[in-house]
Each structure stands twice: as C-alpha cells, then as structure tokens.
Amino acid sequence: MNAKAPALRVITLLLVLISSGCSKSRDDARAREVADRVKTEFLHAWNNYERYAWGHDALKPLSKTSHDWYGQSLLMTPVDALDTLVLMKLDTEADKARALIDRDLSFDRDIYVKNFEITIRLLGGLLSSYQLTGDKRLLALAEDLGTRLLPAFESPTGLPYVYVNLRTGQIRDPVSNPAETGTLLLEFGTLSKLTGKSIFYDKAKRALVETYKRRSQLGLVGSSINVETGAWTDPDSHVSGGIDSYYEYLWKCWLLFGDKDCLEMWNASIPVVQKYLADEVRGELWYGHADMTTGRRTETTYGALDAFFPALLALSGDLPRARRLQASSFKMWNLHGIEPEVIDYTTMEVKAATYHLRPEIVESTYYLHHYTGDSEYSRMGETIFDDFVKYCRTEAGYAALKDVITKEKRDEMESFALAETFKYFYLLFAPPGALEFDKVVFNTEAHPLRRTW
Ligand code: DMJ
C-alpha cells in the first residue's frame, strides 16, 4: 500500500472543502446582491405609492392615481406592506407608514367589506406588524376590526357571509367558497391568543370545520357554497383560487396552534386531493379539476394561483411532489417569460392571459430553497425576479399585465405585490437572520405570525 495515500486523501479533502467554501461564499455574495436589488425595486414601488396614492388603498401605476376599494380608504397598501418594510429594515418608511396607520386608520365606517380579503390583508397585516414592532395601537386596531367582522359569522350554519358592514354589522351575499369560509383561523385565532378573548378563535374554527363537514363522500370540497343552507352551488373541486387557502389553513393552524382537529382534517383531506386532483402529463405533475361528487376530471387547467401548492407540500413534508410541481409551475412561467393566470396543462395553451403581480410561484421557490438548500431554487428565483422587473416595472411602480403574450400592462398594483411578492423575493435571497423561518407561520397574505403567547 502506498504510504503517501492517507496524506494525499487529507489534502484532497481539504482542497474540496476550501473550494466548496469559496463557492458557498460566492453564492452568498450573489444572493446578497439580489436581495439588495429586490429592496431597491420594492422601494421603487413603495415610493411611487407614497408619491401618487399616499393615504389611499392602492396605487394605479399607469395613470399615477389612486384607488380605494370601497370609496373610502382602509389604508390597504400601508397595512399590507408594513411588515415587509420592517423586515427589509426600511425604518424611516416603516415609521412613516405606522404613523399614518396610527393616526388615520378607523374601521368605524358605514361600508360593506369582504370578510376574507379584509381578514387576510388587514387583520393579518396588523397582527404581524404588532408582533414585529410591539406597537399596541396596531393590536387595538386589530381587535376593533375583528370585533366588527364577527357579525359575518351569524349565519344558520356558522359559515361567514361574504360581506359585512363595518359600522352596522349588517351582512350580505350568502354564496361563498371554501377559501373564504376556511381562511380565517390563523388571523382570528392569533387575535384570540393575543387578546385572551376566545370568541374570535371559536367563530373562525367553526367556519373551517363546517366547511370540512360538508365535503363529499369522496372527501372533496366544491367551489361555491350557500352559507345559509350549507348546500354546494358549484361542485367543481381543485386547489386553485376559491379553494386554495382552505387546505393551506388546515395544515398551518395545526402548526401555529397545535390544533389537533386541524391536523385530522388535513390528514383526511390531502390523500383525496392526491387521488382525484393530481394529474400526470408527459411525466410532469400537475393539479387539475374534478367533480366533487363523482371524482370525474372536469378541467385540465392550472395557473398562477395554484402555484402556491408546492410551498404547502414542502411545508407539510412532501418534498418529492413539491419539487415536481414547482418544475411544472416554472415551465408555465417560462412559456411566455412570465406566468399567465390560467393554462391548459395538456396543451400548454393560455386560457387566461393576465398577470396580477401574483406571489405564489415566488412563495414556493422560497419554501423549496429553504427546505432543500438547493441552488437550483435561487437560480429559479433570480430568473423569475429578472422577468418580473423586465415586464412589470413601470415609471411609477409596478404594473400588472393585461396579457402575458403581448406584455401589455394594466393600471393595477395590488397590495399583495408589496405584502407578498416582494417579501418572498427578498426572503429568498436575504441572509437567514432576516426572518427565522421555523419560528413563524405565514398567513395566506405572507404575514408572518409567531407563537408569542
Ligand atoms: C392574495 O391575496 C393571497 O395570497 C390569497 O391567498 C390569494 N390571492 C392573492 C395573491 O395572488
């Protein structure tokens, strides 16, 4: 045996370690550089909101005007974006946004608001920003809002109405869907834990359970349900918009609250999703639509909203499916250099051509990068970010696209672009200390909630 062999092996090992150390620090430096670019672009969006729409719900980036959802402002963009400002350490901007919220935000308004949207964007935003800043005024606003939303749950089934009047408590629109009836417990539950008032948890938990109880014999839920009768009005089942975050909250409420009922509901639901909604085409994994009663495939469509599902699969421990589905989402993204709202995955034809600055594919890239540490996902994230900037950046902020094929823009910058899309881009590239992933559960609007109780 060659006496020099052990020494050689040690030297080779050292060289491998040194060179992988070098490539790691190169990767880290590159990530920091992308994180800085994300921050700069986020500021471009935020500064233009400040310049043209300050105090309103949202910026209209093409006309450089503002938009209020209900004719008067609920400060949708500042509340939704505040925790992103804090996480990016944009302290001056964060303080200014917080001062505006503290001074001007009032929920004592005679307007009907959408319970689901207001819960995920405003209630979620106020709670996470309260946890990040310790500003008690934010918690007081959250409690006031939560209290004003409670009448929404006063239906014969306990499933919430779609709209509730913030001042009078009157409700309207009984036809809802599982995402809207089942995506409330992270926010209402956190409010209960932070205020010591159990009513919020109980109402939202009941709505989630009542949705689950109405699943078909196969175990699937449909696309629309009447909250007064509890009857389904559309049996179309999928993981897309209108149902998506119902599944997300089954798992996440187990994670955040340790609520065993949620775990049981998740365990009973997810194998059914795999059986009836998952689809294999050309060796790729996709999720389509099926009739909730018969399980028959009804549509082979997938889209920007479905692209949250790899994140949920990864979070719940199913990395193999998460990786495969993310590859499909990225294929969809690359079809036209930016993803459309809906495609038919059997033909790869675009079925709905808009792009609303949605975050879901970025969210999944972030989760997969976190769980696998694989540089494939930072490269993927960089491509997505470069395309996002290339096609959606405009002189006054970021604009949605009317058509991903022609790249024609539309006059819209939804608050979730700041709350979610930029936040997930940033966290994907930021140093690990920017946010301790394992200590938080993101609500469906990317507001990190912590078990501080
Ligand atoms: C957001 O408001 C939330 O992520 C919701 O769960 C789905 N739609 C938008 C983003 O696309």
mmCIF file of C-alpha atoms and ligand atoms in Angstrom, residues 116-117 120-121 244-245 248 305 358-360 416 420 444-445, ligand 1:
data_model
loop_
_atom_site.group_PDB
_atom_site.id
_atom_site.type_symbol
_atom_site.label_atom_id
_atom_site.label_comp_id
_atom_site.label_asym_id
_atom_site.label_seq_id
_atom_site.Cartn_x
_atom_site.Cartn_y
_atom_site.Cartn_z
ATOM 1 C CA PHE A 116 -61.972 37.257 3.625
ATOM 2 C CA GLU A 117 -59.883 39.961 1.934
ATOM 3 C CA ILE A 120 -56.048 38.195 5.295
ATOM 4 C CA ARG A 121 -54.733 41.632 4.295
ATOM 5 C CA ASP A 244 -56.567 27.018 -2.290
ATOM 6 C CA SER A 245 -56.004 28.511 1.143
ATOM 7 C CA GLU A 248 -53.318 25.811 3.483
ATOM 8 C CA LEU A 305 -52.830 30.819 -8.032
ATOM 9 C CA ARG A 358 -49.033 37.352 -8.009
ATOM 10 C CA PRO A 359 -46.656 35.916 -5.402
ATOM 11 C CA GLU A 360 -47.453 32.196 -5.326
ATOM 12 C CA PHE A 416 -50.204 41.840 -2.223
ATOM 13 C CA GLU A 420 -46.156 39.070 -0.616
ATOM 14 C CA THR A 444 -52.015 33.410 3.128
ATOM 15 C CA GLU A 445 -51.057 37.066 2.539
HETATM 16 C C1 DMJ B 1 -53.514 37.044 -2.093
HETATM 17 O O1 DMJ B 1 -54.459 37.950 -1.644
HETATM 18 C C2 DMJ B 1 -53.459 35.820 -1.236
HETATM 19 O O2 DMJ B 1 -52.246 35.167 -1.440
HETATM 20 C C3 DMJ B 1 -54.602 34.875 -1.495
HETATM 21 O O3 DMJ B 1 -54.460 33.680 -0.765
HETATM 22 C C4 DMJ B 1 -54.669 34.539 -2.967
HETATM 23 N N1 DMJ B 1 -54.651 35.692 -3.805
HETATM 24 C C5 DMJ B 1 -53.736 36.769 -3.555
HETATM 25 C C6 DMJ B 1 -52.418 36.678 -4.285
HETATM 26 O O4 DMJ B 1 -52.440 36.136 -5.511
#
